[in-house]
Amino acid sequence: MTDNQTWVRPYGSATEAGFPVAVTDAVPGWRHTSLRVAELAPGETARLDLDGSEVVVVPLSGGCLVTAVDGAGRRHETRLAGRADVFAGPTDVAYVPPGSRLAVRNDGDTPARVALCGAVAGRGATPPFRHLPATDVPVELRGAGTASRLVRNFGVPEVLAADSVIACEVVTPAGNWSSYPPHKHDEERPGLETALEEIYYFELRAEPGAVAAAGPAASGADPVAYQRVYGTEGRPLDVLAEVRTGDVVLVPHGWHGPAMAPPGYDLYYLNVMAGPGAERAWLICDDPAHAWVRGTWDGQAVDPRLLNGGYR
């Protein structure tokens, strides 16, 4: 018997008023992070009172107007240009401090989908409202060969000042594996590992090149991927999930990976992390049984699909 029922949230199974995807501390045992995804028609607005949480606003498709009134009554407003979809390249994002009243409005003429990546704040003084342009988002290539993937680090400590939240997004081309070797971050070990719970939010598409080659046979494509999470000897956990666009997998602890993109289907996931430690840092350790795989990448080329600019 697996733990999928506890830690996997298929699209439509975890909602909140105004948000068809919502993961919050309403989940038993979930304390530090949150994710809400708004699907906005032109002119539609999503609103949220942040109280003690901070948020990074991430357009998934389309753009939006972000307005926030912070705890001191100061009003901030910025427009996020966004992007056509999550495979089209990085997006600009906005950091909204805790205690703010947040409004996200689709001011365009096409539907928009916007993620609100949240974390409980409380380490001390938090940074002010900020707009981070897409041009300032570092794009990192990880792995090689069939373990090649692309990471957009818009919400990591080295890029975005925040109290607790850490966020990034990963694109894995069809047929590749990412979040690999399996790794964990569930203990406070100074300089080695930080304790962070993590949210994976997924989107998928049929690989354009494969669709073009298949022609009409691809009309019934059903983009799907797989995510693995498993525990340690002292803290057992067993998740193996088939995921589609809008699905969420929660990682309370333990090893997680691989995230697998079957041939024919490109995989995107958005990661949101935070934890109880005094340091805001993403420090991980690999599963010793699989860490050796990193050494096999030496001399292998990065997947050329990630080098042509199409995913950047």
PDB file of N, CA and C in Angstrom, residues 24-25 33 61 73 90 94 104 114 125 132 145 156 166 174 199 201 222-223 225 227 229 234 255 268-269 275 297 299:
ATOM      1  N   THR A  24      -2.268  24.074   1.183  1.00  0.00           N
ATOM      2  CA  THR A  24      -2.006  24.951   2.318  1.00  0.00           C
ATOM      3  C   THR A  24      -1.814  24.104   3.572  1.00  0.00           C
ATOM      4  N   ASP A  25      -1.739  24.772   4.714  1.00  0.00           N
ATOM      5  CA  ASP A  25      -1.604  24.037   5.975  1.00  0.00           C
ATOM      6  C   ASP A  25      -2.900  23.333   6.373  1.00  0.00           C
ATOM      7  N   THR A  33       4.932  25.555   3.682  1.00  0.00           N
ATOM      8  CA  THR A  33       4.782  26.053   2.318  1.00  0.00           C
ATOM      9  C   THR A  33       3.331  26.023   1.868  1.00  0.00           C
ATOM     10  N   SER A  61       1.101  30.970 -17.582  1.00  0.00           N
ATOM     11  CA  SER A  61       0.764  31.328 -18.957  1.00  0.00           C
ATOM     12  C   SER A  61       0.047  32.661 -18.926  1.00  0.00           C
ATOM     13  N   GLY A  73       0.593  49.673   5.023  1.00  0.00           N
ATOM     14  CA  GLY A  73      -0.365  50.451   4.236  1.00  0.00           C
ATOM     15  C   GLY A  73       0.186  50.968   2.928  1.00  0.00           C
ATOM     16  N   PRO A  90      11.794  31.654 -19.331  1.00  0.00           N
ATOM     17  CA  PRO A  90      11.546  32.168 -17.988  1.00  0.00           C
ATOM     18  C   PRO A  90      10.539  33.309 -17.995  1.00  0.00           C
ATOM     19  N   ALA A  94       7.119  38.412  -9.064  1.00  0.00           N
ATOM     20  CA  ALA A  94       7.016  39.451  -8.042  1.00  0.00           C
ATOM     21  C   ALA A  94       7.094  38.810  -6.669  1.00  0.00           C
ATOM     22  N   VAL A 104      -4.236  39.815  -7.910  1.00  0.00           N
ATOM     23  CA  VAL A 104      -3.607  39.467  -9.183  1.00  0.00           C
ATOM     24  C   VAL A 104      -4.700  39.508 -10.241  1.00  0.00           C
ATOM     25  N   VAL A 114      -1.753  31.692 -13.100  1.00  0.00           N
ATOM     26  CA  VAL A 114      -0.742  32.319 -12.245  1.00  0.00           C
ATOM     27  C   VAL A 114      -0.585  31.510 -10.970  1.00  0.00           C
ATOM     28  N   ALA A 125      13.246  40.523   9.915  1.00  0.00           N
ATOM     29  CA  ALA A 125      12.880  41.541   8.932  1.00  0.00           C
ATOM     30  C   ALA A 125      12.828  40.918   7.543  1.00  0.00           C
ATOM     31  N   LEU A 132      11.097  41.059 -10.150  1.00  0.00           N
ATOM     32  CA  LEU A 132      12.318  40.507 -10.730  1.00  0.00           C
ATOM     33  C   LEU A 132      12.088  40.270 -12.214  1.00  0.00           C
ATOM     34  N   GLY A 145      23.198  13.872 -21.022  1.00  0.00           N
ATOM     35  CA  GLY A 145      22.535  12.746 -21.646  1.00  0.00           C
ATOM     36  C   GLY A 145      21.058  12.708 -21.318  1.00  0.00           C
ATOM     37  N   VAL A 156      15.601  31.412  -5.710  1.00  0.00           N
ATOM     38  CA  VAL A 156      16.593  30.820  -4.815  1.00  0.00           C
ATOM     39  C   VAL A 156      17.272  31.936  -4.024  1.00  0.00           C
ATOM     40  N   ILE A 166      11.717  29.360  -0.976  1.00  0.00           N
ATOM     41  CA  ILE A 166      12.659  29.033  -2.044  1.00  0.00           C
ATOM     42  C   ILE A 166      11.830  28.436  -3.171  1.00  0.00           C
ATOM     43  N   ALA A 174      11.256  15.369 -23.231  1.00  0.00           N
ATOM     44  CA  ALA A 174      10.665  14.037 -23.375  1.00  0.00           C
ATOM     45  C   ALA A 174      11.743  12.959 -23.379  1.00  0.00           C
ATOM     46  N   ILE A 199       6.919  21.245  -2.445  1.00  0.00           N
ATOM     47  CA  ILE A 199       5.764  21.043  -3.313  1.00  0.00           C
ATOM     48  C   ILE A 199       6.259  20.910  -4.751  1.00  0.00           C
ATOM     49  N   TYR A 201       4.578  21.020  -8.458  1.00  0.00           N
ATOM     50  CA  TYR A 201       3.404  21.279  -9.302  1.00  0.00           C
ATOM     51  C   TYR A 201       3.802  20.981 -10.747  1.00  0.00           C
ATOM     52  N   ASP A 222      -2.017  11.948 -24.640  1.00  0.00           N
ATOM     53  CA  ASP A 222      -2.393  12.143 -23.232  1.00  0.00           C
ATOM     54  C   ASP A 222      -1.115  12.370 -22.430  1.00  0.00           C
ATOM     55  N   PRO A 223      -0.589  13.621 -22.381  1.00  0.00           N
ATOM     56  CA  PRO A 223       0.689  13.871 -21.720  1.00  0.00           C
ATOM     57  C   PRO A 223       0.692  13.414 -20.264  1.00  0.00           C
ATOM     58  N   ALA A 225       3.479  11.934 -16.869  1.00  0.00           N
ATOM     59  CA  ALA A 225       4.826  11.740 -16.334  1.00  0.00           C
ATOM     60  C   ALA A 225       4.704  11.003 -14.998  1.00  0.00           C
ATOM     61  N   GLN A 227       6.422  10.518 -10.841  1.00  0.00           N
ATOM     62  CA  GLN A 227       7.220  11.085  -9.751  1.00  0.00           C
ATOM     63  C   GLN A 227       7.362  10.052  -8.641  1.00  0.00           C
ATOM     64  N   VAL A 229       8.804   9.285  -4.665  1.00  0.00           N
ATOM     65  CA  VAL A 229       9.239   9.770  -3.355  1.00  0.00           C
ATOM     66  C   VAL A 229       9.278   8.566  -2.422  1.00  0.00           C
ATOM     67  N   GLY A 234      14.209   5.222   9.093  1.00  0.00           N
ATOM     68  CA  GLY A 234      13.526   5.714  10.288  1.00  0.00           C
ATOM     69  C   GLY A 234      12.227   6.439  10.013  1.00  0.00           C
ATOM     70  N   TRP A 255      13.665  10.771   0.438  1.00  0.00           N
ATOM     71  CA  TRP A 255      14.289  10.880  -0.879  1.00  0.00           C
ATOM     72  C   TRP A 255      13.222  11.156  -1.934  1.00  0.00           C
ATOM     73  N   TYR A 268       7.305  19.745 -17.135  1.00  0.00           N
ATOM     74  CA  TYR A 268       7.638  20.952 -16.366  1.00  0.00           C
ATOM     75  C   TYR A 268       7.181  20.739 -14.936  1.00  0.00           C
ATOM     76  N   TYR A 269       8.005  21.187 -13.971  1.00  0.00           N
ATOM     77  CA  TYR A 269       7.497  21.259 -12.598  1.00  0.00           C
ATOM     78  C   TYR A 269       8.024  22.501 -11.896  1.00  0.00           C
ATOM     79  N   GLY A 275      11.265  25.693   5.318  1.00  0.00           N
ATOM     80  CA  GLY A 275      11.392  24.813   6.477  1.00  0.00           C
ATOM     81  C   GLY A 275      11.601  25.589   7.760  1.00  0.00           C
ATOM     82  N   TRP A 297      28.002  11.054 -15.897  1.00  0.00           N
ATOM     83  CA  TRP A 297      27.708  12.159 -16.808  1.00  0.00           C
ATOM     84  C   TRP A 297      28.969  12.766 -17.408  1.00  0.00           C
ATOM     85  N   GLY A 299      31.788  13.578 -19.606  1.00  0.00           N
ATOM     86  CA  GLY A 299      32.022  13.257 -21.006  1.00  0.00           C
ATOM     87  C   GLY A 299      30.760  13.142 -21.837  1.00  0.00           C
TER      88      GLY A 299
END
